[in-house]
mmCIF file of C-alpha atoms and ligand atoms in Angstrom:
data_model
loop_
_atom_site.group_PDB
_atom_site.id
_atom_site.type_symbol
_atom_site.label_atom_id
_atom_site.label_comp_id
_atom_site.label_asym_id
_atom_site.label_seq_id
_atom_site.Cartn_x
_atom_site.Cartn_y
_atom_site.Cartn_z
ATOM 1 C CA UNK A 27 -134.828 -26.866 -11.002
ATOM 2 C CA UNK A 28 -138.100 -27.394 -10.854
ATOM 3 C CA UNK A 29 -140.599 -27.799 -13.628
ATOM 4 C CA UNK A 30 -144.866 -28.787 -12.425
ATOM 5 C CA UNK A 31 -146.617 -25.706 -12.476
ATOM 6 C CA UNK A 32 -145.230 -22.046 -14.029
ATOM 7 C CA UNK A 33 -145.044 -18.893 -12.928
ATOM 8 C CA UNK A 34 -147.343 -17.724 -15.777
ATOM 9 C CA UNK A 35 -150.289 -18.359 -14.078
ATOM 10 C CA UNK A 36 -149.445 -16.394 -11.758
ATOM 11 C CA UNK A 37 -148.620 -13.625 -13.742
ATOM 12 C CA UNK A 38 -151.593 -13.397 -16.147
ATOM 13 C CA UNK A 39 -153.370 -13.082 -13.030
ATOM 14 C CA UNK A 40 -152.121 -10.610 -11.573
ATOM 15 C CA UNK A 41 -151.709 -8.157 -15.335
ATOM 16 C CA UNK A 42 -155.449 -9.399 -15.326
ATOM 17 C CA UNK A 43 -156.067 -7.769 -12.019
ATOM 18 C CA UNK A 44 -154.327 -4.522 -12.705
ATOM 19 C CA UNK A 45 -155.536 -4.063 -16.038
ATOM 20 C CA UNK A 46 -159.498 -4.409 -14.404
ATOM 21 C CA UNK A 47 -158.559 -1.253 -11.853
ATOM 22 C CA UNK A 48 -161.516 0.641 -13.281
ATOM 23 C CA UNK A 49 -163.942 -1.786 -14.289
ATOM 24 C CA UNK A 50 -166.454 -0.665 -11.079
ATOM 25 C CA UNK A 51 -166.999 3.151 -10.675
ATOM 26 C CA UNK A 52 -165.278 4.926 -8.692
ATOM 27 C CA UNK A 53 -166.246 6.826 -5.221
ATOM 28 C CA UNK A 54 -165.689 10.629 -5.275
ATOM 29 C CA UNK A 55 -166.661 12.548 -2.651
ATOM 30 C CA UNK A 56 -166.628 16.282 -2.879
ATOM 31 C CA UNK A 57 -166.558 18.750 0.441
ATOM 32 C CA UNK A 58 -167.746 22.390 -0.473
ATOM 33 C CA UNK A 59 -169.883 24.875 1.440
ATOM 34 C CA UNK A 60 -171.128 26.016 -1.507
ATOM 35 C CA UNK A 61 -174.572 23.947 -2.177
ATOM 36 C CA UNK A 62 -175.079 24.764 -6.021
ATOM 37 C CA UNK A 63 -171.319 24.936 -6.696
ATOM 38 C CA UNK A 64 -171.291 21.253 -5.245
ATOM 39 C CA UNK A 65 -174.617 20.221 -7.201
ATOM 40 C CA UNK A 66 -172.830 21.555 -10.817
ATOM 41 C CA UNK A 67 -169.557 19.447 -10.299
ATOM 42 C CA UNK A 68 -171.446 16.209 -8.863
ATOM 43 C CA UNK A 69 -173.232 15.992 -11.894
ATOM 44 C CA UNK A 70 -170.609 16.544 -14.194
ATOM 45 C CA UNK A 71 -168.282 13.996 -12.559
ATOM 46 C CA UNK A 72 -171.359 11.588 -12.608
ATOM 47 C CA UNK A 73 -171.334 12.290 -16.547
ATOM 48 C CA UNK A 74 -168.011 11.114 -16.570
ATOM 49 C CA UNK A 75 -168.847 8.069 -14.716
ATOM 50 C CA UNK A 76 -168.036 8.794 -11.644
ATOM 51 C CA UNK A 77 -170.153 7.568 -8.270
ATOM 52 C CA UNK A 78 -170.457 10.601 -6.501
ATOM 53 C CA UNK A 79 -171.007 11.812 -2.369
ATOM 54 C CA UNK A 80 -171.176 15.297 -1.439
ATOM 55 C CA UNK A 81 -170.384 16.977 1.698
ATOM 56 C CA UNK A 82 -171.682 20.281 2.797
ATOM 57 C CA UNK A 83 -168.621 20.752 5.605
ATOM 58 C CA UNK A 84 -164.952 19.557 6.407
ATOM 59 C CA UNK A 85 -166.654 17.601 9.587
ATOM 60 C CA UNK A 86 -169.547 15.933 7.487
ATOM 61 C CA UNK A 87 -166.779 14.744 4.796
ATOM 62 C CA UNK A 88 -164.977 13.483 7.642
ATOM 63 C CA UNK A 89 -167.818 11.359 9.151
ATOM 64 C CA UNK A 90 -169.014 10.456 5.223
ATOM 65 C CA UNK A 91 -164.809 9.832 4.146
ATOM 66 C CA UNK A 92 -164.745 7.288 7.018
ATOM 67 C CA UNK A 93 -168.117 5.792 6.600
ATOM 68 C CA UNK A 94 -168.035 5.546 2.748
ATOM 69 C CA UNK A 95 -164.187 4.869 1.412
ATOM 70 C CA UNK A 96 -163.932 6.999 -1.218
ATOM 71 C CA UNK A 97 -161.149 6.641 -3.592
ATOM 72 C CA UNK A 98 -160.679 10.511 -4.146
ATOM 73 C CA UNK A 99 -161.806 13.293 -1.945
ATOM 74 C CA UNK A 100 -162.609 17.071 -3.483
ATOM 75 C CA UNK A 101 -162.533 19.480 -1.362
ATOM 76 C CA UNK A 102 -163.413 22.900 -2.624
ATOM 77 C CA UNK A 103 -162.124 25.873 -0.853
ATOM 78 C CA UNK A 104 -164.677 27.924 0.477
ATOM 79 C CA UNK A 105 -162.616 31.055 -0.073
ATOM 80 C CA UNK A 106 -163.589 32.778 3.323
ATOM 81 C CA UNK A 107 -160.253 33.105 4.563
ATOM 82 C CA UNK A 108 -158.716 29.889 3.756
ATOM 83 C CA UNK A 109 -159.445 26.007 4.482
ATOM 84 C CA UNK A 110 -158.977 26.210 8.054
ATOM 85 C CA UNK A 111 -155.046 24.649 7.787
ATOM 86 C CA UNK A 112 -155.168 22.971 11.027
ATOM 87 C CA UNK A 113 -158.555 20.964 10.122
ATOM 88 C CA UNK A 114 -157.233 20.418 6.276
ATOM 89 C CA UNK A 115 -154.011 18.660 7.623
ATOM 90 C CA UNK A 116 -155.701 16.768 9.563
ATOM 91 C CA UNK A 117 -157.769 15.459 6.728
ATOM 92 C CA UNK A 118 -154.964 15.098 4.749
ATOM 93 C CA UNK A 119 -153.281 12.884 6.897
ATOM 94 C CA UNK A 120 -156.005 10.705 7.428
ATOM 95 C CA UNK A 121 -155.936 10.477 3.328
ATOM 96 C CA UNK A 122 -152.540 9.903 2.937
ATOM 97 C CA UNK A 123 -152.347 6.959 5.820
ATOM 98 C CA UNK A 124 -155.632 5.629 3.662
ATOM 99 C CA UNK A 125 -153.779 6.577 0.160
ATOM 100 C CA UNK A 126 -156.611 8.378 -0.854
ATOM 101 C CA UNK A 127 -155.952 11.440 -2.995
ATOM 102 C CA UNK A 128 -157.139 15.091 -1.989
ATOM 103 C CA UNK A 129 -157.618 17.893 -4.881
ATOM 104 C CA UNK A 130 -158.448 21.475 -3.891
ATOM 105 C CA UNK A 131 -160.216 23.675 -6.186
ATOM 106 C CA UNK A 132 -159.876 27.304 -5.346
ATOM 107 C CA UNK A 133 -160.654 30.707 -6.602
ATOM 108 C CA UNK A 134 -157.094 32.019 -5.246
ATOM 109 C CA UNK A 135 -153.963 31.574 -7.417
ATOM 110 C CA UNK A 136 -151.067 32.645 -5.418
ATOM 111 C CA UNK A 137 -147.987 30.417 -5.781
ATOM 112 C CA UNK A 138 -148.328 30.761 -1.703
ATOM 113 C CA UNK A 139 -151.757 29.502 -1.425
ATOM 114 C CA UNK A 140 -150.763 26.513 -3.709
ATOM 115 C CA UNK A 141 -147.738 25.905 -1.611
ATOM 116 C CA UNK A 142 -149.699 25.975 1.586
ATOM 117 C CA UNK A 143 -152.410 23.382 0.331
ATOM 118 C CA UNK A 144 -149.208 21.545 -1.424
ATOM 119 C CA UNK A 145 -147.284 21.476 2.428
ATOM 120 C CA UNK A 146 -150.682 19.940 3.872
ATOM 121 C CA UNK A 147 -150.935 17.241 1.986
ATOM 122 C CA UNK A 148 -153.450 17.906 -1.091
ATOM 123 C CA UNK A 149 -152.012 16.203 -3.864
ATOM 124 C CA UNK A 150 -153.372 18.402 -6.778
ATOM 125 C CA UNK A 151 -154.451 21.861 -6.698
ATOM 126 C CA UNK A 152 -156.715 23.605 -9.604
ATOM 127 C CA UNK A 153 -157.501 27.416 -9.772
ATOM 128 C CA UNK A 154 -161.395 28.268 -10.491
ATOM 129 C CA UNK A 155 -162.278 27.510 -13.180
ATOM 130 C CA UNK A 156 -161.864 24.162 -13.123
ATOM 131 C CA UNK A 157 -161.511 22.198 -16.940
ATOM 132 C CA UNK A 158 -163.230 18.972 -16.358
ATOM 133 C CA UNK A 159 -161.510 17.340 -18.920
ATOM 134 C CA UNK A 160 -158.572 18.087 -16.689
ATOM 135 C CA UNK A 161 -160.124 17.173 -13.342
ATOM 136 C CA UNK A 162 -161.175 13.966 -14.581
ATOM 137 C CA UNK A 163 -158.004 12.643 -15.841
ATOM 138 C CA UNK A 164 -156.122 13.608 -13.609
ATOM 139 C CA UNK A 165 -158.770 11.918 -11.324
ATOM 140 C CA UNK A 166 -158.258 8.821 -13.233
ATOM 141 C CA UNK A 167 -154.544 8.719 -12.698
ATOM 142 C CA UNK A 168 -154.857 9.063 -9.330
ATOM 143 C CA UNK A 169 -156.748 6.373 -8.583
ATOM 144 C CA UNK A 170 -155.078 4.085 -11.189
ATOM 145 C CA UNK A 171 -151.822 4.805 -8.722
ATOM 146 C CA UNK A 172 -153.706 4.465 -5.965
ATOM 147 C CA UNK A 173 -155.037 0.377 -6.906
ATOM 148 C CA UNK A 174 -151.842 -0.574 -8.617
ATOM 149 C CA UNK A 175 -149.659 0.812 -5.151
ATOM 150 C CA UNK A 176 -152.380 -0.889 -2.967
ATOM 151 C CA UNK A 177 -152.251 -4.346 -5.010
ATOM 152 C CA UNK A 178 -148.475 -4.061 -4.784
ATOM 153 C CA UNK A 179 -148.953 -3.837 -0.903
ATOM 154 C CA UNK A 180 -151.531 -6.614 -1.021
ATOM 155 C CA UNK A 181 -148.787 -9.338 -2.533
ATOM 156 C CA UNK A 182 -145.964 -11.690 -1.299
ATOM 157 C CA UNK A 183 -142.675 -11.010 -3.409
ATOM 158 C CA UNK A 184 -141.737 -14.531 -3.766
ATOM 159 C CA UNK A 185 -144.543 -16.514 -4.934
ATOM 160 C CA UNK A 186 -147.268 -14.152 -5.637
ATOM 161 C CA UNK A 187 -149.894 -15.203 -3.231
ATOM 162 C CA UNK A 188 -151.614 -13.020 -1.035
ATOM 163 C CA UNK A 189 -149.357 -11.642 2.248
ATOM 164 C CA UNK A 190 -149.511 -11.082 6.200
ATOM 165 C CA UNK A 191 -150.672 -7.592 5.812
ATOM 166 C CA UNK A 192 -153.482 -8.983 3.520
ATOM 167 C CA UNK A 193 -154.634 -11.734 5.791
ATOM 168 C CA UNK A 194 -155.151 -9.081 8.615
ATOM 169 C CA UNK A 195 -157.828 -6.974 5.789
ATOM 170 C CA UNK A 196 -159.398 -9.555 4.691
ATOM 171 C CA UNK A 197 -159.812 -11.590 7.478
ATOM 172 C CA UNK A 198 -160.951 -8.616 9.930
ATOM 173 C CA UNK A 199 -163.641 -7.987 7.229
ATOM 174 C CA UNK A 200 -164.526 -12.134 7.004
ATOM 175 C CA UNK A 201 -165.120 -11.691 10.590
ATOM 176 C CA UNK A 202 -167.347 -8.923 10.988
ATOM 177 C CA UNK A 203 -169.378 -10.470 8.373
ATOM 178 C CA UNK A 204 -169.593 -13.535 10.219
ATOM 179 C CA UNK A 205 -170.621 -11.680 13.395
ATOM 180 C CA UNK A 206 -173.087 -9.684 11.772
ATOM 181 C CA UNK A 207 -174.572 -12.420 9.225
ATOM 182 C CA UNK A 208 -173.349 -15.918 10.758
ATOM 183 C CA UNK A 209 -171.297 -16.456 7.473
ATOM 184 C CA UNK A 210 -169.190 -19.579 8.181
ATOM 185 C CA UNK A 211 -165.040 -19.920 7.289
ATOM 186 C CA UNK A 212 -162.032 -21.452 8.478
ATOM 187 C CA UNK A 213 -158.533 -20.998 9.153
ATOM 188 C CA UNK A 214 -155.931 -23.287 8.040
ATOM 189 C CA UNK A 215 -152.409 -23.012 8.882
ATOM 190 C CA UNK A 216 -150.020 -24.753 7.119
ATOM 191 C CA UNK A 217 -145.911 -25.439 7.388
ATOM 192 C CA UNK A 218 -143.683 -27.244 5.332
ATOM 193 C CA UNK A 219 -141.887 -30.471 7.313
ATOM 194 C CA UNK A 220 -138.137 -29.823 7.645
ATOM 195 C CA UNK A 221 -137.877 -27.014 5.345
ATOM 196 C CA UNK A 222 -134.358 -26.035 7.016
ATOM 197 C CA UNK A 223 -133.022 -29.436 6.145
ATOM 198 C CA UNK A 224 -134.325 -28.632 2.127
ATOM 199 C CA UNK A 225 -132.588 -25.528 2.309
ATOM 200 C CA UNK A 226 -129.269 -27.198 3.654
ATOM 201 C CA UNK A 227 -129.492 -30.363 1.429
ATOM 202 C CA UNK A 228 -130.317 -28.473 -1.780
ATOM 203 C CA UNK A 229 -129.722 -24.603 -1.241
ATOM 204 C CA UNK A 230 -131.876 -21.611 -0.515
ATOM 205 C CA UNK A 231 -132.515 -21.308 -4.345
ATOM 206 C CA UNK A 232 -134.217 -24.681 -4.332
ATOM 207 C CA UNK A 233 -135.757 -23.875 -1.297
ATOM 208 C CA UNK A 234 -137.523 -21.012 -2.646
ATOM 209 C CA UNK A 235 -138.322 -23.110 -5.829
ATOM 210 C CA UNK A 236 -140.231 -25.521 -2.907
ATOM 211 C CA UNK A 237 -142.270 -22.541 -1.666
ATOM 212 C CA UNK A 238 -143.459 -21.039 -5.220
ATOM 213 C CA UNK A 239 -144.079 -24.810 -5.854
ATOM 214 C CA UNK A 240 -146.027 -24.861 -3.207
ATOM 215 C CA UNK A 241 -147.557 -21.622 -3.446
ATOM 216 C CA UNK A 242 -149.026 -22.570 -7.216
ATOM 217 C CA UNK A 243 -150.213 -25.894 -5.956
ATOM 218 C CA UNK A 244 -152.676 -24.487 -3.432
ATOM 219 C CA UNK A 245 -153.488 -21.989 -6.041
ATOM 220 C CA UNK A 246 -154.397 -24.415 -8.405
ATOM 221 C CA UNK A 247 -156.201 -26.659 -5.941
ATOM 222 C CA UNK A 248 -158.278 -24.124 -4.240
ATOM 223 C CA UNK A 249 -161.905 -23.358 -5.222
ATOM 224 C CA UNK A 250 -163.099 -19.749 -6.106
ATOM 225 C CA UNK A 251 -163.402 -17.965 -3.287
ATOM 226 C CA UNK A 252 -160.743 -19.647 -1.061
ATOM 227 C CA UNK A 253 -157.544 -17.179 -0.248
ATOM 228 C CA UNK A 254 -153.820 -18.483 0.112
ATOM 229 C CA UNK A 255 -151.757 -16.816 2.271
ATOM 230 C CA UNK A 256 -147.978 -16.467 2.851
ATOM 231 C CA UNK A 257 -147.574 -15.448 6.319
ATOM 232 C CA UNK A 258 -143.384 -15.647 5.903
ATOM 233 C CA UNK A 259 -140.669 -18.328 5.510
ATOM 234 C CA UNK A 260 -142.333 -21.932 4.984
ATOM 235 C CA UNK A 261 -146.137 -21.020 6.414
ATOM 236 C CA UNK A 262 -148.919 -20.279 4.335
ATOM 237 C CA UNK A 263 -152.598 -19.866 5.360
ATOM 238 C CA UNK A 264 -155.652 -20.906 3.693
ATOM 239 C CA UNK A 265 -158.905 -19.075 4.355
ATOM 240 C CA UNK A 266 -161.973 -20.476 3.285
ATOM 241 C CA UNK A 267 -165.591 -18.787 3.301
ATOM 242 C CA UNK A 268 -168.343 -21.007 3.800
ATOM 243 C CA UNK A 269 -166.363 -24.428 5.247
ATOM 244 C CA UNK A 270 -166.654 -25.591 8.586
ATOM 245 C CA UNK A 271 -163.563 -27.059 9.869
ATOM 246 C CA UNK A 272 -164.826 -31.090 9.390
ATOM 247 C CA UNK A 273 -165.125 -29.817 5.745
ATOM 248 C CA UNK A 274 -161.555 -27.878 5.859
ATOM 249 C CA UNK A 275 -160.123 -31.285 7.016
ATOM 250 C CA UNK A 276 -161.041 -32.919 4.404
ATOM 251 C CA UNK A 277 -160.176 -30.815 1.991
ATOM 252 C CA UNK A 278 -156.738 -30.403 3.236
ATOM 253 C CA UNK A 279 -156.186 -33.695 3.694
ATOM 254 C CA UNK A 280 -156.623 -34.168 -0.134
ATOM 255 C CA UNK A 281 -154.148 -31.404 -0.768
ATOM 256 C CA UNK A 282 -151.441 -32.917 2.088
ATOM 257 C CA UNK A 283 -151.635 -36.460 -0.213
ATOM 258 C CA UNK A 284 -151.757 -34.353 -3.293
ATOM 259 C CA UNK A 285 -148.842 -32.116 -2.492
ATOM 260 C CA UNK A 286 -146.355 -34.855 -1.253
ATOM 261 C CA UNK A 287 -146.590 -36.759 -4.791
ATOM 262 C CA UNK A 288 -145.304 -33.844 -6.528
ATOM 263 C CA UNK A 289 -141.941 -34.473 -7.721
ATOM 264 C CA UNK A 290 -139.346 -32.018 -6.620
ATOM 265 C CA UNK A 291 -135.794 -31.732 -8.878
ATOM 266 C CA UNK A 292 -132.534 -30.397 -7.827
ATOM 267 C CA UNK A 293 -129.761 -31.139 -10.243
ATOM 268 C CA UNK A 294 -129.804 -35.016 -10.518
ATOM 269 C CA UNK A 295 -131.873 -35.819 -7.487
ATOM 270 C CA UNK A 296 -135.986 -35.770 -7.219
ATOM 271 C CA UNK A 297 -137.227 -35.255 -3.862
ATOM 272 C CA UNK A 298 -140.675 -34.475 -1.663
ATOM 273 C CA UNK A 299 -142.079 -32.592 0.478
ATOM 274 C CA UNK A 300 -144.542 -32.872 3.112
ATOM 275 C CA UNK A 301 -146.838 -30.142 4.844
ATOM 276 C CA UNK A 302 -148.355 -30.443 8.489
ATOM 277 C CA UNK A 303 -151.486 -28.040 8.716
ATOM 278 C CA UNK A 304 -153.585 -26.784 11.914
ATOM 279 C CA UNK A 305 -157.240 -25.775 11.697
ATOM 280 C CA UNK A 306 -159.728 -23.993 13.351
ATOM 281 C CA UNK A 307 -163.456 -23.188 12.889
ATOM 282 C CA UNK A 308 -164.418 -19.173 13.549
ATOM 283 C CA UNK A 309 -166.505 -19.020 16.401
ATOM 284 C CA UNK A 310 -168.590 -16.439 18.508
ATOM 285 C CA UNK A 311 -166.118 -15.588 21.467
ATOM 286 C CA UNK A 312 -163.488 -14.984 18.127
ATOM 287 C CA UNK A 313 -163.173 -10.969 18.098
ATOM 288 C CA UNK A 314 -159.659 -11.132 16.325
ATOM 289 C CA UNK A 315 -158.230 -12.844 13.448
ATOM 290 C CA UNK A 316 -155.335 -13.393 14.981
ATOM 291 C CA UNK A 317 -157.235 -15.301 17.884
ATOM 292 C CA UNK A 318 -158.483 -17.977 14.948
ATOM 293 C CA UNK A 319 -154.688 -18.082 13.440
ATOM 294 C CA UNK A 320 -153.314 -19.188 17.298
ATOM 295 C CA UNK A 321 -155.421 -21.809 17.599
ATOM 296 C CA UNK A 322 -154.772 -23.142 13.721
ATOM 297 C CA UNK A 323 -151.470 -23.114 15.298
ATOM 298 C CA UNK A 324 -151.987 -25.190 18.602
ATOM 299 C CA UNK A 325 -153.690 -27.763 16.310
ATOM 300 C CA UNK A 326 -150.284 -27.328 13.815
ATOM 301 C CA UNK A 327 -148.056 -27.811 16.813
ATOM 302 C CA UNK A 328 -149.968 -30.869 18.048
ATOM 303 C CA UNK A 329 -149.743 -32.404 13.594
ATOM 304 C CA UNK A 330 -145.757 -31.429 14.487
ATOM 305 C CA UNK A 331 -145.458 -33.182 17.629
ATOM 306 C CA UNK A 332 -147.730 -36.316 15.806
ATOM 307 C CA UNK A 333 -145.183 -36.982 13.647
ATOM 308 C CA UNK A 334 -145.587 -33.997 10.872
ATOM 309 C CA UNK A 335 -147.127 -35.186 7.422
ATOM 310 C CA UNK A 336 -150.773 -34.418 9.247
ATOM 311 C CA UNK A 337 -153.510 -31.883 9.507
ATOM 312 C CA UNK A 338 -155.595 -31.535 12.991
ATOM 313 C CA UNK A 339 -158.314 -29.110 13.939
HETATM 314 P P1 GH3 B 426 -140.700 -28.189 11.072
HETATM 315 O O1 GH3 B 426 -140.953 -29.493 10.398
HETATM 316 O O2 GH3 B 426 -140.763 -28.292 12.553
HETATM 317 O O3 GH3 B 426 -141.586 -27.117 10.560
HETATM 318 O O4 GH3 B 426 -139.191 -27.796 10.717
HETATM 319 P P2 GH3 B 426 -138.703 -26.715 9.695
HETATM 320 O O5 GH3 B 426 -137.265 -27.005 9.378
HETATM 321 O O6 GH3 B 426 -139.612 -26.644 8.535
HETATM 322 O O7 GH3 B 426 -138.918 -25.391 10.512
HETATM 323 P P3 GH3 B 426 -137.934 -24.257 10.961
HETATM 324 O O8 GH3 B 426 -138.837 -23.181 11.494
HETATM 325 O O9 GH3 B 426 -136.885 -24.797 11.867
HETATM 326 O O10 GH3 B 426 -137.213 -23.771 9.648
HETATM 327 C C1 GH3 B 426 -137.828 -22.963 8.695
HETATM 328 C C2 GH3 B 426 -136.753 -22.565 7.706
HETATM 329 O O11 GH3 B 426 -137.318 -21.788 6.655
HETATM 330 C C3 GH3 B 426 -135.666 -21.732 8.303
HETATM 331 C C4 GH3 B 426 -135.448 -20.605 7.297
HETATM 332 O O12 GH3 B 426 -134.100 -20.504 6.934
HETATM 333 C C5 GH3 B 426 -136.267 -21.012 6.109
HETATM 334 N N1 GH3 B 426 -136.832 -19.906 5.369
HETATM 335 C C6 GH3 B 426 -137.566 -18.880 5.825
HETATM 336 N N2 GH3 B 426 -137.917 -18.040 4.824
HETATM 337 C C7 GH3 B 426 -137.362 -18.557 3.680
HETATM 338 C C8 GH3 B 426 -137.360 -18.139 2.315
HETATM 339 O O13 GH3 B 426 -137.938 -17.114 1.913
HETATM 340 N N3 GH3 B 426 -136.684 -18.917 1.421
HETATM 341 C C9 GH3 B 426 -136.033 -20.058 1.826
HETATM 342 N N4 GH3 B 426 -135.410 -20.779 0.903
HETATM 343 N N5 GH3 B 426 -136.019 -20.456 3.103
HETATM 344 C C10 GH3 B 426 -136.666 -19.726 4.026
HETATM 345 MG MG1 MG B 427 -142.288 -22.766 10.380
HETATM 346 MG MG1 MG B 428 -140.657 -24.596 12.659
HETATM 347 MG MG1 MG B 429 -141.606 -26.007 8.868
#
């Protein structure tokens, strides 16, 4: 239907990205009251090339879990009378809204203590003592899950960009940086002209042919650095790091020209498409993303009311 750019890009990409899970070390941090107990297994995890945090309570590892994002959290049961239940759940819930893994290692062996520690969320449970062959694989799996589940989350279905939930992330975090360090970006907010009357003339196939088209063209076009965005149906974002808007203008100006030459084809007939985008510039008085994505859209809604085929900041 359709035959400019193809969807292997896209996919070496993203086999690229999964197979790199591990290439940075990964963040363990292990709870246990037990100072020297703690000091042994940080060292051998760090022998196994782990980056390691220790915690000498629950309520440290709380404070250091939410300060530090660890991608695994050990939590070794102090063996008093048990990990206080009501304090483990709660930790375990935090880790399981975060998809972080939680192992307890524990002197007692009972199927009921297992159970217990299963029914509050720990994910894997090891009986003193612990094999560190076994810890770190399993370890390893874990996190390996852990990246591939939170890549999956990260990801539009239909053309492979980046998605809603994304933008939120990595936004948020562009704009905390920019409060604290004055790092520059921009929003762009771009829809597709009369995408209901593509879908109507040519079918919802071809339609979604237009939007991975479109998709891989601001791939292509982008520079490193620079995120696209499908926020749902025919609107995409771009969000670009250092660029003030004067600068976003332009360059999405070059991709408007650029993007209505491409030739669409549905059976016998070639057609185009044209994209109207709104911009905006983050600012001081910004303390939400979404704040910067309504005003793209005012400046979209004024390109729409222009005539479409336009970008305006
Ligand atoms: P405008 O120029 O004002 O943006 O008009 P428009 O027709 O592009 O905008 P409108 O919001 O009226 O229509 C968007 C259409 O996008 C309607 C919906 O059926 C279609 N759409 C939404 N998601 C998808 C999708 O995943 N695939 C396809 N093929 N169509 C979709
Ligand atoms: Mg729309
Ligand atoms: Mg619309
Ligand atoms: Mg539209």
């Amino acid at each position: 239907v359709f035959n400019y750019l193809k969807d292997t890009v896209l996919v070496e990409r993203k086999s690229k990205e999964i197979l790199s899970v591990n290439a940075d070390p990964s963040l363990v941090l292990i709870i246990s009251e037990d100072g020297s107990y703690l000091a042994y297994l940080k060292r051998s995890l760090e022998e196994q090339g782990f980056m390691v945090t220790g915690a000498l309570s629950l309520e440290k590892g709380n404070q250091f879990f939410n300060d530090q994002k660890p991608e695994c959290v050990i939590l070794v049961d102090p063996n008093k009378a048990t990990v206080n239940a009501a304090e483990l759940s709660a930790l375990s819930q935090k880790l399981w809204t975060e998809i972080v893994p939680v192992m307890v290692l524990s002197e007692r062996s009972s199927l009921e203590a297992q159970n217990q520690a299963y029914k509050n969320g720990v994910t894997d449970y090891f009986v003193k003592p612990v094999h560190m062959s076994e810890l770190t694989v399993r370890i390893l799996n874990r996190i390996k899950l852990r990246s591939i589940f939170e890549r999956s989350l990260m990801y539009d279905d239909l053309t492979g960009v980046f998605n809603r939930r994304y933008l939120r992330l990595e936004g948020t975090r562009q704009l905390e940086l920019f409060h604290r360090y004055d790092t520059m970006f921009s929003l762009v907010l771009l829809d597709l002209d009369f995408f209901k009357k593509i879908n109507d003339t040519y079918g919802h196939l071809t339609g979604d042919d237009v939007l991975k088209g479109f998709a891989d063209f601001l791939t292509s076009k982008k520079r490193e650095g620079d995120l696209v965005i499908r926020l749902g149906g025919e609107e995409f974002v771009l969000l670009l790091p250092n660029t003030n808007k004067y600068q976003a203008l332009q360059m999405v100006d070059r991709f408007r020209i650029g993007f209505q030459e491409l030739p669409f084809i549905s059976e016998e007939t070639t057609f185009h498409v044209t994209v109207s985008a709104g911009i905006s510039e983050v600012a001081k008085d910004i303390s939400k993303i979404e704040e910067l994505s309504d005003q793209a859209d005012k400046a979209l809604y004024a390109a729409k009311r222009a005539g479409r085929n336009k970008a305006l900041i």
